[in-house]
PDB file of C-alpha atoms in Angstrom:
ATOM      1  CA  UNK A 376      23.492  10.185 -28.557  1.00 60.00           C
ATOM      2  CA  UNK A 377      25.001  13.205 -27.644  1.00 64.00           C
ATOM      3  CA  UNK A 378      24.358  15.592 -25.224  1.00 71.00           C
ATOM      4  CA  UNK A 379      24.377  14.080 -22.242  1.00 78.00           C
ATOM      5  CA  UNK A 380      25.809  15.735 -20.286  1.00 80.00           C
ATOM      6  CA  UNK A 381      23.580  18.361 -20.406  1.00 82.00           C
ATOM      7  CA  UNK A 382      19.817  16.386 -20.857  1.00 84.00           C
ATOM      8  CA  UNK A 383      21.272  14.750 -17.616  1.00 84.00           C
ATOM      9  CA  UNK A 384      21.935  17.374 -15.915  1.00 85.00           C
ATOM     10  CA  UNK A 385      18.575  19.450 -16.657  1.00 86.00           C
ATOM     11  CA  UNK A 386      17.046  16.158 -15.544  1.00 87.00           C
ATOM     12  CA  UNK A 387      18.620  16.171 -12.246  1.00 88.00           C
ATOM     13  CA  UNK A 388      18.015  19.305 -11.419  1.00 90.00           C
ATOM     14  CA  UNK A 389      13.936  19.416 -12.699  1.00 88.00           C
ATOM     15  CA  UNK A 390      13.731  16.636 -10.397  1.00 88.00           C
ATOM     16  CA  UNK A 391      15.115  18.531  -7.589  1.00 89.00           C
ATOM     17  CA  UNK A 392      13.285  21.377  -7.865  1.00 87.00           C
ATOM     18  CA  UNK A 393      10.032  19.218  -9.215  1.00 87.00           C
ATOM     19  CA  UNK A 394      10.410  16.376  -6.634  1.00 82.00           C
ATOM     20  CA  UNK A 395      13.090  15.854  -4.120  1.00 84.00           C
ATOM     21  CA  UNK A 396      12.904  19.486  -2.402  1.00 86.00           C
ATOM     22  CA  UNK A 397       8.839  19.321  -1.669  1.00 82.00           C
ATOM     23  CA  UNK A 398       9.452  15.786  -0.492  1.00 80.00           C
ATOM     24  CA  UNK A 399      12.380  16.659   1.554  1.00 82.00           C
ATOM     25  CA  UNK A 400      10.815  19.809   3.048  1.00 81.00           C
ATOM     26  CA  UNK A 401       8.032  18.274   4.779  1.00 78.00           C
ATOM     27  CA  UNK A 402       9.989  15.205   6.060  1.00 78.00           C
ATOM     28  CA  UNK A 403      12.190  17.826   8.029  1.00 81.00           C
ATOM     29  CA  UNK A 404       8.897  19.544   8.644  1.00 77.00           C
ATOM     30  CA  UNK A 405       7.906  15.813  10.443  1.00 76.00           C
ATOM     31  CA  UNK A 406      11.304  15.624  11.610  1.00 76.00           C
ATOM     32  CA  UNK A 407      10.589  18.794  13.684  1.00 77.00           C
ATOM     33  CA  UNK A 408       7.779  16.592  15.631  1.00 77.00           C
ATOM     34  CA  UNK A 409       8.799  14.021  18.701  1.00 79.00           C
ATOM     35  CA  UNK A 410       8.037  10.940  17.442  1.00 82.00           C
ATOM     36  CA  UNK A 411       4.888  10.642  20.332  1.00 84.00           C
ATOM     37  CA  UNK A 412       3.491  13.482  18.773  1.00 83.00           C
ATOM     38  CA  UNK A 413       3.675  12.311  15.063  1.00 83.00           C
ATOM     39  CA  UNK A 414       2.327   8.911  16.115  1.00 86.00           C
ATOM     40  CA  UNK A 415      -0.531  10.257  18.040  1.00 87.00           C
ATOM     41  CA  UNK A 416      -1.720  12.704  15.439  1.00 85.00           C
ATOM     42  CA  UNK A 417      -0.930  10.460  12.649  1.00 87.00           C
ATOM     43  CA  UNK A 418      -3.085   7.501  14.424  1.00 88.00           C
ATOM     44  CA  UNK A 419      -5.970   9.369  16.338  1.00 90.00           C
ATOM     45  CA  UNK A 420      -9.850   8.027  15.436  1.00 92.00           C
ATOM     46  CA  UNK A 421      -9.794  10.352  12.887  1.00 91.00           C
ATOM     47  CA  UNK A 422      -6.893   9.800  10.764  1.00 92.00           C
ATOM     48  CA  UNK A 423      -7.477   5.888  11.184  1.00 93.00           C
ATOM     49  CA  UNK A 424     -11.452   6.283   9.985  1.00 93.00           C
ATOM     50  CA  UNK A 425      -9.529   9.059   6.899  1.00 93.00           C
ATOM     51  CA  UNK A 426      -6.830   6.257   6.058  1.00 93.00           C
ATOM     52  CA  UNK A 427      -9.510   3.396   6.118  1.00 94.00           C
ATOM     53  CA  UNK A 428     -11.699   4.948   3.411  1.00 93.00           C
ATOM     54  CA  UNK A 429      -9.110   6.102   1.260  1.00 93.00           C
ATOM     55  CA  UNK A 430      -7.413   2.585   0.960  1.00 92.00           C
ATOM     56  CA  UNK A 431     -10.571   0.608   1.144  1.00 93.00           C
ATOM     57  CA  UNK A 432     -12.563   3.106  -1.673  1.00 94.00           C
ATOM     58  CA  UNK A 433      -9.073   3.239  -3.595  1.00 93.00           C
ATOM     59  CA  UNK A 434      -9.054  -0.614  -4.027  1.00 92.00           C
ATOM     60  CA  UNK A 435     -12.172  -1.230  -5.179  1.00 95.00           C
ATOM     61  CA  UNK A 436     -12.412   1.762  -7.712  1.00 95.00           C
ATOM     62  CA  UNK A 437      -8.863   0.129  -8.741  1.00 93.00           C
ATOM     63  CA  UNK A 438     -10.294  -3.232  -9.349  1.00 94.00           C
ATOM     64  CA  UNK A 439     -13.484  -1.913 -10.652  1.00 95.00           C
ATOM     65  CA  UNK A 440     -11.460   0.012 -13.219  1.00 94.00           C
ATOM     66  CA  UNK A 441      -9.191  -2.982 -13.634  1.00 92.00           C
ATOM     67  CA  UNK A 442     -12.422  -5.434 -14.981  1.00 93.00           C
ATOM     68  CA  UNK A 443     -14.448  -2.802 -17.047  1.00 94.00           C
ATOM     69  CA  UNK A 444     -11.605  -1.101 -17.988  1.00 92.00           C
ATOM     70  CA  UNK A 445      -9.844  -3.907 -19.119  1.00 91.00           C
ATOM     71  CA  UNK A 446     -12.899  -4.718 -21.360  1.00 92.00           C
ATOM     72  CA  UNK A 447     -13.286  -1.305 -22.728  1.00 93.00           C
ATOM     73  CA  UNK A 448      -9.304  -1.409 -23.700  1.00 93.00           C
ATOM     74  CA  UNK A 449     -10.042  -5.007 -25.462  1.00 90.00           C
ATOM     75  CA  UNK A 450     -13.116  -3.779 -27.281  1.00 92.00           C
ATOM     76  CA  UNK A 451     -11.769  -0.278 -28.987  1.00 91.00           C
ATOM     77  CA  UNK A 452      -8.366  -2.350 -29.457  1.00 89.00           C
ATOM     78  CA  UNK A 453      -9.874  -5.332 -31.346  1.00 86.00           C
ATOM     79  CA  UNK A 454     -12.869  -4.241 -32.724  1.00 88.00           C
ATOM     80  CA  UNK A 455     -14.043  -1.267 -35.373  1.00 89.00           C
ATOM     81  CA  UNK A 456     -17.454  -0.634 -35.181  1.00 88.00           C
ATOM     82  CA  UNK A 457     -19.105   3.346 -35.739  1.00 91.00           C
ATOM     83  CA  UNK A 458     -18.494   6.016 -33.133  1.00 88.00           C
ATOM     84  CA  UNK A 459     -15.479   4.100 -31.790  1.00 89.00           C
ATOM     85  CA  UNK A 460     -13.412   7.142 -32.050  1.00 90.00           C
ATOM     86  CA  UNK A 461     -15.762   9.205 -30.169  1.00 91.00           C
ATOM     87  CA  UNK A 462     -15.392   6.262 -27.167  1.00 90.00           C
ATOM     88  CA  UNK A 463     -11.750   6.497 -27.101  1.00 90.00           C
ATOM     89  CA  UNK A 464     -12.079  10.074 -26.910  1.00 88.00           C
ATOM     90  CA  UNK A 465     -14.500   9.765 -23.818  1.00 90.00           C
ATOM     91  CA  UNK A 466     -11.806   7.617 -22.745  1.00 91.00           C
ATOM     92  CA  UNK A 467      -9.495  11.046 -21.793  1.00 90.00           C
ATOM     93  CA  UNK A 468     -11.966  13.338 -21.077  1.00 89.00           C
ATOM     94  CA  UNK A 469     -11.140  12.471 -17.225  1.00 89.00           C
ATOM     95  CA  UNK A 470      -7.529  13.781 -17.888  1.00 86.00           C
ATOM     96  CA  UNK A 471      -9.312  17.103 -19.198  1.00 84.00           C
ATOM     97  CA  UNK A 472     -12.139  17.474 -17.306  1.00 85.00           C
ATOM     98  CA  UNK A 473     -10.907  19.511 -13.958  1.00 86.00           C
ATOM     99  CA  UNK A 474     -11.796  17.519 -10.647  1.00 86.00           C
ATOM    100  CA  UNK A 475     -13.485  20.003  -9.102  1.00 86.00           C
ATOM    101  CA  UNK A 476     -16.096  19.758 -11.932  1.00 88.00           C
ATOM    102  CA  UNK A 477     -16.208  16.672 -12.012  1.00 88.00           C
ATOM    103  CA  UNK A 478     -17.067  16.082  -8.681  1.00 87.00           C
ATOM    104  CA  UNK A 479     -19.425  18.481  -9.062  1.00 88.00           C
ATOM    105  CA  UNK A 480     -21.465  16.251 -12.104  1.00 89.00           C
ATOM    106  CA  UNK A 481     -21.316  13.266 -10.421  1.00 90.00           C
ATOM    107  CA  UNK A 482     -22.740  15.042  -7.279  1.00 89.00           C
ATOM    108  CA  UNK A 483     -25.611  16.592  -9.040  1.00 89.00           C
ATOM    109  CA  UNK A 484     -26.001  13.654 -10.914  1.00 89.00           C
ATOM    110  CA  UNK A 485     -26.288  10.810  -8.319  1.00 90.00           C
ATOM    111  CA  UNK A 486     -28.262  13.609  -5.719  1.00 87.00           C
ATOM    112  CA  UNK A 487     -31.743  12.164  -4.611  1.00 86.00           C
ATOM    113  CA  UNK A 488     -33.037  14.525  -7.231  1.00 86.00           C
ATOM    114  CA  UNK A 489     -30.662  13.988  -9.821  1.00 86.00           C
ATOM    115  CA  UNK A 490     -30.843  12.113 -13.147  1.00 88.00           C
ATOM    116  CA  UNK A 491     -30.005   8.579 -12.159  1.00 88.00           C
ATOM    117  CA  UNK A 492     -30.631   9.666  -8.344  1.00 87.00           C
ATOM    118  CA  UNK A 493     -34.090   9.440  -7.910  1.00 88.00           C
ATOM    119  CA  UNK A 494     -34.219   6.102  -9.634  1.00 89.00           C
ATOM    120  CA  UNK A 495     -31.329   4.850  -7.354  1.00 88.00           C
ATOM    121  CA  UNK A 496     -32.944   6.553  -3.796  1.00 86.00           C
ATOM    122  CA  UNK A 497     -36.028   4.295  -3.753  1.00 87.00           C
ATOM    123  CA  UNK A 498     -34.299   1.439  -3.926  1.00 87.00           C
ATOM    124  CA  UNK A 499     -31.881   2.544  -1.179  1.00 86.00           C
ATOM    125  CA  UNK A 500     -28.772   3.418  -3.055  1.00 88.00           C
ATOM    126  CA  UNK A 501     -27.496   7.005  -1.997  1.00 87.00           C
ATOM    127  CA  UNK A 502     -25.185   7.917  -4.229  1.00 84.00           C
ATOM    128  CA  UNK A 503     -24.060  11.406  -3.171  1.00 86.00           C
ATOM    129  CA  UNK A 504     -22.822  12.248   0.181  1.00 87.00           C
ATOM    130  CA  UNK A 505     -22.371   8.520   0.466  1.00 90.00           C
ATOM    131  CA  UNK A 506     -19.430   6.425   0.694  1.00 91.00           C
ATOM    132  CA  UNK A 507     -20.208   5.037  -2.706  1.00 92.00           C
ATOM    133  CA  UNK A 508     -20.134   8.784  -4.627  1.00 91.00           C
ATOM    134  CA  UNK A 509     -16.372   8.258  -3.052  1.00 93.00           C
ATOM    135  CA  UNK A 510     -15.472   5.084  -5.070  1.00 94.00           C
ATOM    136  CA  UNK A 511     -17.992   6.652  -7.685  1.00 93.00           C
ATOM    137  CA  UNK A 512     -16.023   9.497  -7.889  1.00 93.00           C
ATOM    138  CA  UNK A 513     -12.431   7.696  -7.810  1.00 94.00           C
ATOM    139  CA  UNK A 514     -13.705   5.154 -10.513  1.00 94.00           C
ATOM    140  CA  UNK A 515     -14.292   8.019 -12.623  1.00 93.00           C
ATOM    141  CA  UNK A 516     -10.711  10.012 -12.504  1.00 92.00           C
ATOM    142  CA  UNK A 517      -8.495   6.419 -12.157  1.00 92.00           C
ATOM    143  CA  UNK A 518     -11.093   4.455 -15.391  1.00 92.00           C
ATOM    144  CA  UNK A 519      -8.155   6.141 -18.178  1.00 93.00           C
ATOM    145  CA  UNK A 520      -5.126   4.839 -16.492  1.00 92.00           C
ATOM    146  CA  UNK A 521      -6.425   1.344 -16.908  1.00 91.00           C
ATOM    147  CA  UNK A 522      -7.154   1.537 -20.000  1.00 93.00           C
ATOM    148  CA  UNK A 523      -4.736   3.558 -21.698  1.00 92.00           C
ATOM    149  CA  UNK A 524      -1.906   1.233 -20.153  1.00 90.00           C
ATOM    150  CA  UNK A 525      -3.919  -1.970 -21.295  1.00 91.00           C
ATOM    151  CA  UNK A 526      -5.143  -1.107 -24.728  1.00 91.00           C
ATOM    152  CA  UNK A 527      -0.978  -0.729 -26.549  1.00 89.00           C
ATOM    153  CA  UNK A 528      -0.474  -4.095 -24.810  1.00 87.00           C
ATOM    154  CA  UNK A 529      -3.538  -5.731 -26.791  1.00 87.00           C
ATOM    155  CA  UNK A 530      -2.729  -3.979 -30.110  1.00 85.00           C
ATOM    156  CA  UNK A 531       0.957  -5.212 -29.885  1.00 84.00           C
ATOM    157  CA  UNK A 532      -0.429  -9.229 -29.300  1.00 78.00           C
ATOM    158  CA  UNK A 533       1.842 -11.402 -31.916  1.00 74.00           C
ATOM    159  CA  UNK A 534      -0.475 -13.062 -33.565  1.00 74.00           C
ATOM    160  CA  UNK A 535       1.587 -15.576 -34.737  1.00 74.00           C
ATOM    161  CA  UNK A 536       1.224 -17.064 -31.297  1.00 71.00           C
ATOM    162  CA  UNK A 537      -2.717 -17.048 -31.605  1.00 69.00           C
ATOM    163  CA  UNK A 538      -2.430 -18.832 -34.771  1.00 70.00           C
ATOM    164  CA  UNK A 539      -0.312 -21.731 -33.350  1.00 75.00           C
ATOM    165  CA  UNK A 540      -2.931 -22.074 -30.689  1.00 72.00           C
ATOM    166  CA  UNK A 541      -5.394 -22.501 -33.008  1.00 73.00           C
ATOM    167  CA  UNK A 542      -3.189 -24.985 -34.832  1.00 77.00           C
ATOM    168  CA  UNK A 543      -2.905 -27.123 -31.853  1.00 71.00           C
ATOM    169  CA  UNK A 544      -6.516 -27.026 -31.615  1.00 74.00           C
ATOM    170  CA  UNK A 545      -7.481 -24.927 -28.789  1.00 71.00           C
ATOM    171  CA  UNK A 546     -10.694 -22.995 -28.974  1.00 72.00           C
ATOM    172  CA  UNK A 547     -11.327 -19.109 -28.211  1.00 74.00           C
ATOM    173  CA  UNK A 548     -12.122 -19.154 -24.282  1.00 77.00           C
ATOM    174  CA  UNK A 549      -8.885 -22.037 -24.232  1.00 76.00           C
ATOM    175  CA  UNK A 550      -6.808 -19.560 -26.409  1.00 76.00           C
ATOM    176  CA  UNK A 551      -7.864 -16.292 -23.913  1.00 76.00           C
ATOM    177  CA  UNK A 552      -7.096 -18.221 -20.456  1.00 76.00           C
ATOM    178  CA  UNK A 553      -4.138 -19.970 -21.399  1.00 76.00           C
ATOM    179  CA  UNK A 554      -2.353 -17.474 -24.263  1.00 77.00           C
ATOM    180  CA  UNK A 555      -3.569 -14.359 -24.095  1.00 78.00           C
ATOM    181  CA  UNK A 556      -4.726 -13.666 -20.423  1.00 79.00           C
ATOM    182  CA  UNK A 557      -1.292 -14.849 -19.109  1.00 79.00           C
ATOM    183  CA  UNK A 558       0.726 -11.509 -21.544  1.00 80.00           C
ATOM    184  CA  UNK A 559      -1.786  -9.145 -20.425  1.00 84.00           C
ATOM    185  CA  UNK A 560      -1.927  -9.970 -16.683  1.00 84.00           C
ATOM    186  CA  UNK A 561       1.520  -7.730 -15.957  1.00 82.00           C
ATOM    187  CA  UNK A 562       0.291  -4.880 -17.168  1.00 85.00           C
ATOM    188  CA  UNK A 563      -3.490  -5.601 -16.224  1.00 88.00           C
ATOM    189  CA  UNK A 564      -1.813  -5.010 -12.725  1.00 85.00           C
ATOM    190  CA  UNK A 565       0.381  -1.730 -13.840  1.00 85.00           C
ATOM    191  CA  UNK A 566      -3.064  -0.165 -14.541  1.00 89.00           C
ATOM    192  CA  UNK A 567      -4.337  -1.304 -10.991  1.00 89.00           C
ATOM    193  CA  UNK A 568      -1.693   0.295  -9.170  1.00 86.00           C
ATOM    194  CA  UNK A 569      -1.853   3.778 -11.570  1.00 88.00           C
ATOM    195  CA  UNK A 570      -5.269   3.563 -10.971  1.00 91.00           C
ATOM    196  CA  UNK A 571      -5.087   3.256  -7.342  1.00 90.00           C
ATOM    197  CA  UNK A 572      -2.099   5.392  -6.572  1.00 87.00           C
ATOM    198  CA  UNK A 573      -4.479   8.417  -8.623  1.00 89.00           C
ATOM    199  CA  UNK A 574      -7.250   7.471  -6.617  1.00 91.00           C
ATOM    200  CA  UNK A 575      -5.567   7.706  -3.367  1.00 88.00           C
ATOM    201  CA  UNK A 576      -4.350  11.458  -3.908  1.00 85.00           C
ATOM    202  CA  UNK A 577      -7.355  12.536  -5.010  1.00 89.00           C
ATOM    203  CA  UNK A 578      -9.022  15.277  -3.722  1.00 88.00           C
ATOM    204  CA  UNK A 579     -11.104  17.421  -6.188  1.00 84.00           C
ATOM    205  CA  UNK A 580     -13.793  15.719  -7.635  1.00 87.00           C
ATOM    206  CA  UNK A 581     -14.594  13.843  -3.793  1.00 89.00           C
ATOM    207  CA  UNK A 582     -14.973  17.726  -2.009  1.00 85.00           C
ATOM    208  CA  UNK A 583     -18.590  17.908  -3.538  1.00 85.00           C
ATOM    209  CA  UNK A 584     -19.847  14.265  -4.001  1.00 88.00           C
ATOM    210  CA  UNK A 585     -18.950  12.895  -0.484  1.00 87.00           C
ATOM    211  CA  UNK A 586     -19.617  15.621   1.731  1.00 82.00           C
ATOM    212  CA  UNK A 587     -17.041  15.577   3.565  1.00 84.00           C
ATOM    213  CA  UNK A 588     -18.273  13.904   6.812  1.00 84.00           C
ATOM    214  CA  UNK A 589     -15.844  12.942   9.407  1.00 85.00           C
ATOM    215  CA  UNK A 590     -15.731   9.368  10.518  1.00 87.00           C
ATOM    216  CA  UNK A 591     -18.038   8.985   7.388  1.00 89.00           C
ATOM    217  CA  UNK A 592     -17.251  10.007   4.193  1.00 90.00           C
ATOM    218  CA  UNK A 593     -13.584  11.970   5.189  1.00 91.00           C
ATOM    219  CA  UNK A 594     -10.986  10.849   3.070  1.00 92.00           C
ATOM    220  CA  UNK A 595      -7.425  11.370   3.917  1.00 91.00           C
ATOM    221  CA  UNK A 596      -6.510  14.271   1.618  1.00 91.00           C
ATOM    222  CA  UNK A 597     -10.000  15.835   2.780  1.00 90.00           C
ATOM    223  CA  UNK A 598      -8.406  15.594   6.480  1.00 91.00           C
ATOM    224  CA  UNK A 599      -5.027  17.428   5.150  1.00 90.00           C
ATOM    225  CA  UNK A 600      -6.895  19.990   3.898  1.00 89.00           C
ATOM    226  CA  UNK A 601      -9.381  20.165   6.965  1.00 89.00           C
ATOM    227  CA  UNK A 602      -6.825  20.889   8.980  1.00 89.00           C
ATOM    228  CA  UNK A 603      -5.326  23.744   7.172  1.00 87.00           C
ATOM    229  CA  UNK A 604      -7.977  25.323   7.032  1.00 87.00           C
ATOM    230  CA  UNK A 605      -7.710  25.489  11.008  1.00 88.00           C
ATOM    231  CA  UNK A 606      -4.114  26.452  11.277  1.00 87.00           C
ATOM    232  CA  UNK A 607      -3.603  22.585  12.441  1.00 87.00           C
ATOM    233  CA  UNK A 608      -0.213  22.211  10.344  1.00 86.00           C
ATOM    234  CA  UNK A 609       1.660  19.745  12.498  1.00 87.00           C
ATOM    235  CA  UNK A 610      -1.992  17.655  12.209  1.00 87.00           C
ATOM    236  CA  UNK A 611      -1.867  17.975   8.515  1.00 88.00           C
ATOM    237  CA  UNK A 612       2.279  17.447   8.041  1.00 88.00           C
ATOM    238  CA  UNK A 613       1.410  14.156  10.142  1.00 89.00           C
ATOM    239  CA  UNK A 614      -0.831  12.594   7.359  1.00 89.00           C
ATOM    240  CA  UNK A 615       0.430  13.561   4.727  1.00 87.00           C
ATOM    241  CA  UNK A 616       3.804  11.931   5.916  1.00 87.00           C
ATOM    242  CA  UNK A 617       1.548   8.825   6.536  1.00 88.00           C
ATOM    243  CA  UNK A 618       0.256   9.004   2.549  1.00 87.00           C
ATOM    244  CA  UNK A 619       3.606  10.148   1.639  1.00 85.00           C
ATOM    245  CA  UNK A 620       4.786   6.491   2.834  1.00 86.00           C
ATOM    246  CA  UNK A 621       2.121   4.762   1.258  1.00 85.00           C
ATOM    247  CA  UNK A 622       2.981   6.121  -1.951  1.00 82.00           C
ATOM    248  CA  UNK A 623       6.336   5.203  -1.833  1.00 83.00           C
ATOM    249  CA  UNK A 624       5.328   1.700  -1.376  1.00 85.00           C
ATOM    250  CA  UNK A 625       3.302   1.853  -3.936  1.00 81.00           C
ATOM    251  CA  UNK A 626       5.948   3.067  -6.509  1.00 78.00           C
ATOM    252  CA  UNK A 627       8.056   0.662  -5.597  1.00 84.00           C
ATOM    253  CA  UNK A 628       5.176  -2.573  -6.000  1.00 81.00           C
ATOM    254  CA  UNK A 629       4.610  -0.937  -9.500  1.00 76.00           C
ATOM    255  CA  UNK A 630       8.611  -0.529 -10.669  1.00 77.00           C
ATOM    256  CA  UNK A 631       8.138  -4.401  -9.412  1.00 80.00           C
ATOM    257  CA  UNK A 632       5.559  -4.826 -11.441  1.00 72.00           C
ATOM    258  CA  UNK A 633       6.918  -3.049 -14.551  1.00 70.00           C
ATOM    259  CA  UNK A 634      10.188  -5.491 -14.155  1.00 72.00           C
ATOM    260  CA  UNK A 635       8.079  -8.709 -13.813  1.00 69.00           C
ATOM    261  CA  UNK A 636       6.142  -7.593 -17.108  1.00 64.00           C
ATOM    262  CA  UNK A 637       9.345  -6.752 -19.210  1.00 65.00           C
ATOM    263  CA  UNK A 638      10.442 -10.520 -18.667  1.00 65.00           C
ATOM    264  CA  UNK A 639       7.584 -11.372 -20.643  1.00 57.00           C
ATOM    265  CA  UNK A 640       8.647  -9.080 -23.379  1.00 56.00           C
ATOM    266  CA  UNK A 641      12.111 -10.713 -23.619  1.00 56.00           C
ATOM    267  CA  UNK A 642      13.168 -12.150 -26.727  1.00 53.00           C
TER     268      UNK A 642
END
């Protein structure tokens, strides 16, 4: 096609600008740091309790998103049934709503005097200011990346391959574990890892719902932005180098990810 030459070079230099300079201008900011001062403020009680939550509530919103979500994708992509547009709208309306609102609902919503609150309270479930309005509130922003990577992969099932299946006489839970679960596994696991690499940067919608507790319900962005707010940037440059790090692992398991699913996709 032409016009490469240019589209390439726009490209390049929107990722510079986009990317690569914000990236590179806080690892000299780190770089400015001995490395005994980086380590320390990167792995004080605080940090470590910040990192812990993040990961651990991360993961299981992740995996939570990865079972329902992965159900939700399989029912509006097989099935046609009234008001099934208006569910795969509700599917986005993360992506629109803005965090800080969200956060916000959920708060009011799981309070001991909120709507599904004061049912939860007397049976000992606090949902706000908890640790579980954290995973509540990551479930909620990661549920569309799990589904909206799952649900093309379902529509796009050959169904000649179903058909031979049932030709060699294998029967519908037979069919799911040994045809059909093995294709969507790959990118069952892409929308894990979108899921949890949005969960871990999140900040918005976990301000109001957690409350913001150190050693409790702190979360690591919640820490960046803690310390800020008191002039503490060497404190803040040294997590966010510490997520920064994480994420790059990340993108790299998913790019591993993406490549292991393409195989399956070869002719």
């Amino acid at each position: 096609m032409p016009g490469f030459n240019l589209t390439l070079g726009f490209t390049l230099v929107y990722l510079t600008l986009i990317v690569l300079v914000p990236i590179g201008a806080l690892a000299i900011k780190a770089l400015g740091l001995s490395w005994k001062e980086l380590w320390e403020l990167a792995t004080n009680e605080r940090a470590m309790a910040a990192y812990k939550l993040s990961l651990g509530a991360s993961l299981l919103a992740a995996a939570i998103n990865a079972v329902f979500g992965s159900l939700l994708a399989w029912v509006l992509a097989c099935y046609r049934f009234p008001g099934r547009r208006v569910l795969d709208g509700l599917v986005d309306f993360p992506f629109a709503l803005p965090t800080a609102v969200a956060g916000l609902t959920l708060a009011n919503l799981f309070s001991d005097h909120g709507w599904l609150g004061q049912f939860l309270t007397p049976l000992g479930i606090k949902g706000a200011f908890s640790r579980l309005g954290v995973v509540i509130a990551l479930t909620f922003v990661g549920l569309p990346f799990s589904v909206r990577t799952l649900q093309p992969e379902i529509q796009m099932l050959d169904e000649s391959v179903q058909e031979a299946a049932i030709c060699l006489g294998a029967g519908r839970w037979r069919r799911f574990i040994t045809v059909t679960a093995p294709l969507l596994l790959p990118t069952m696991l892409t929308g894990f890892g979108l899921s949890f690499a949005r969960a871990l940067g999140e900040y918005g919608s976990i301000a109001f719902i957690s409350g913001n507790l150190p050693f409790q319900t702190e979360i690591a962005p919640t820490l960046i932005v803690m310390r800020l707010d008191q002039y503490d940037y060497t404190g803040a440059i040294s997590v966010a180098l510490v997520l920064m790090i994480f994420s790059f692992a990340l993108l790299l398991i998913l790019n591993t990810l993406q490549g292991w699913a393409d195989k399956f996709h070869e002719p």
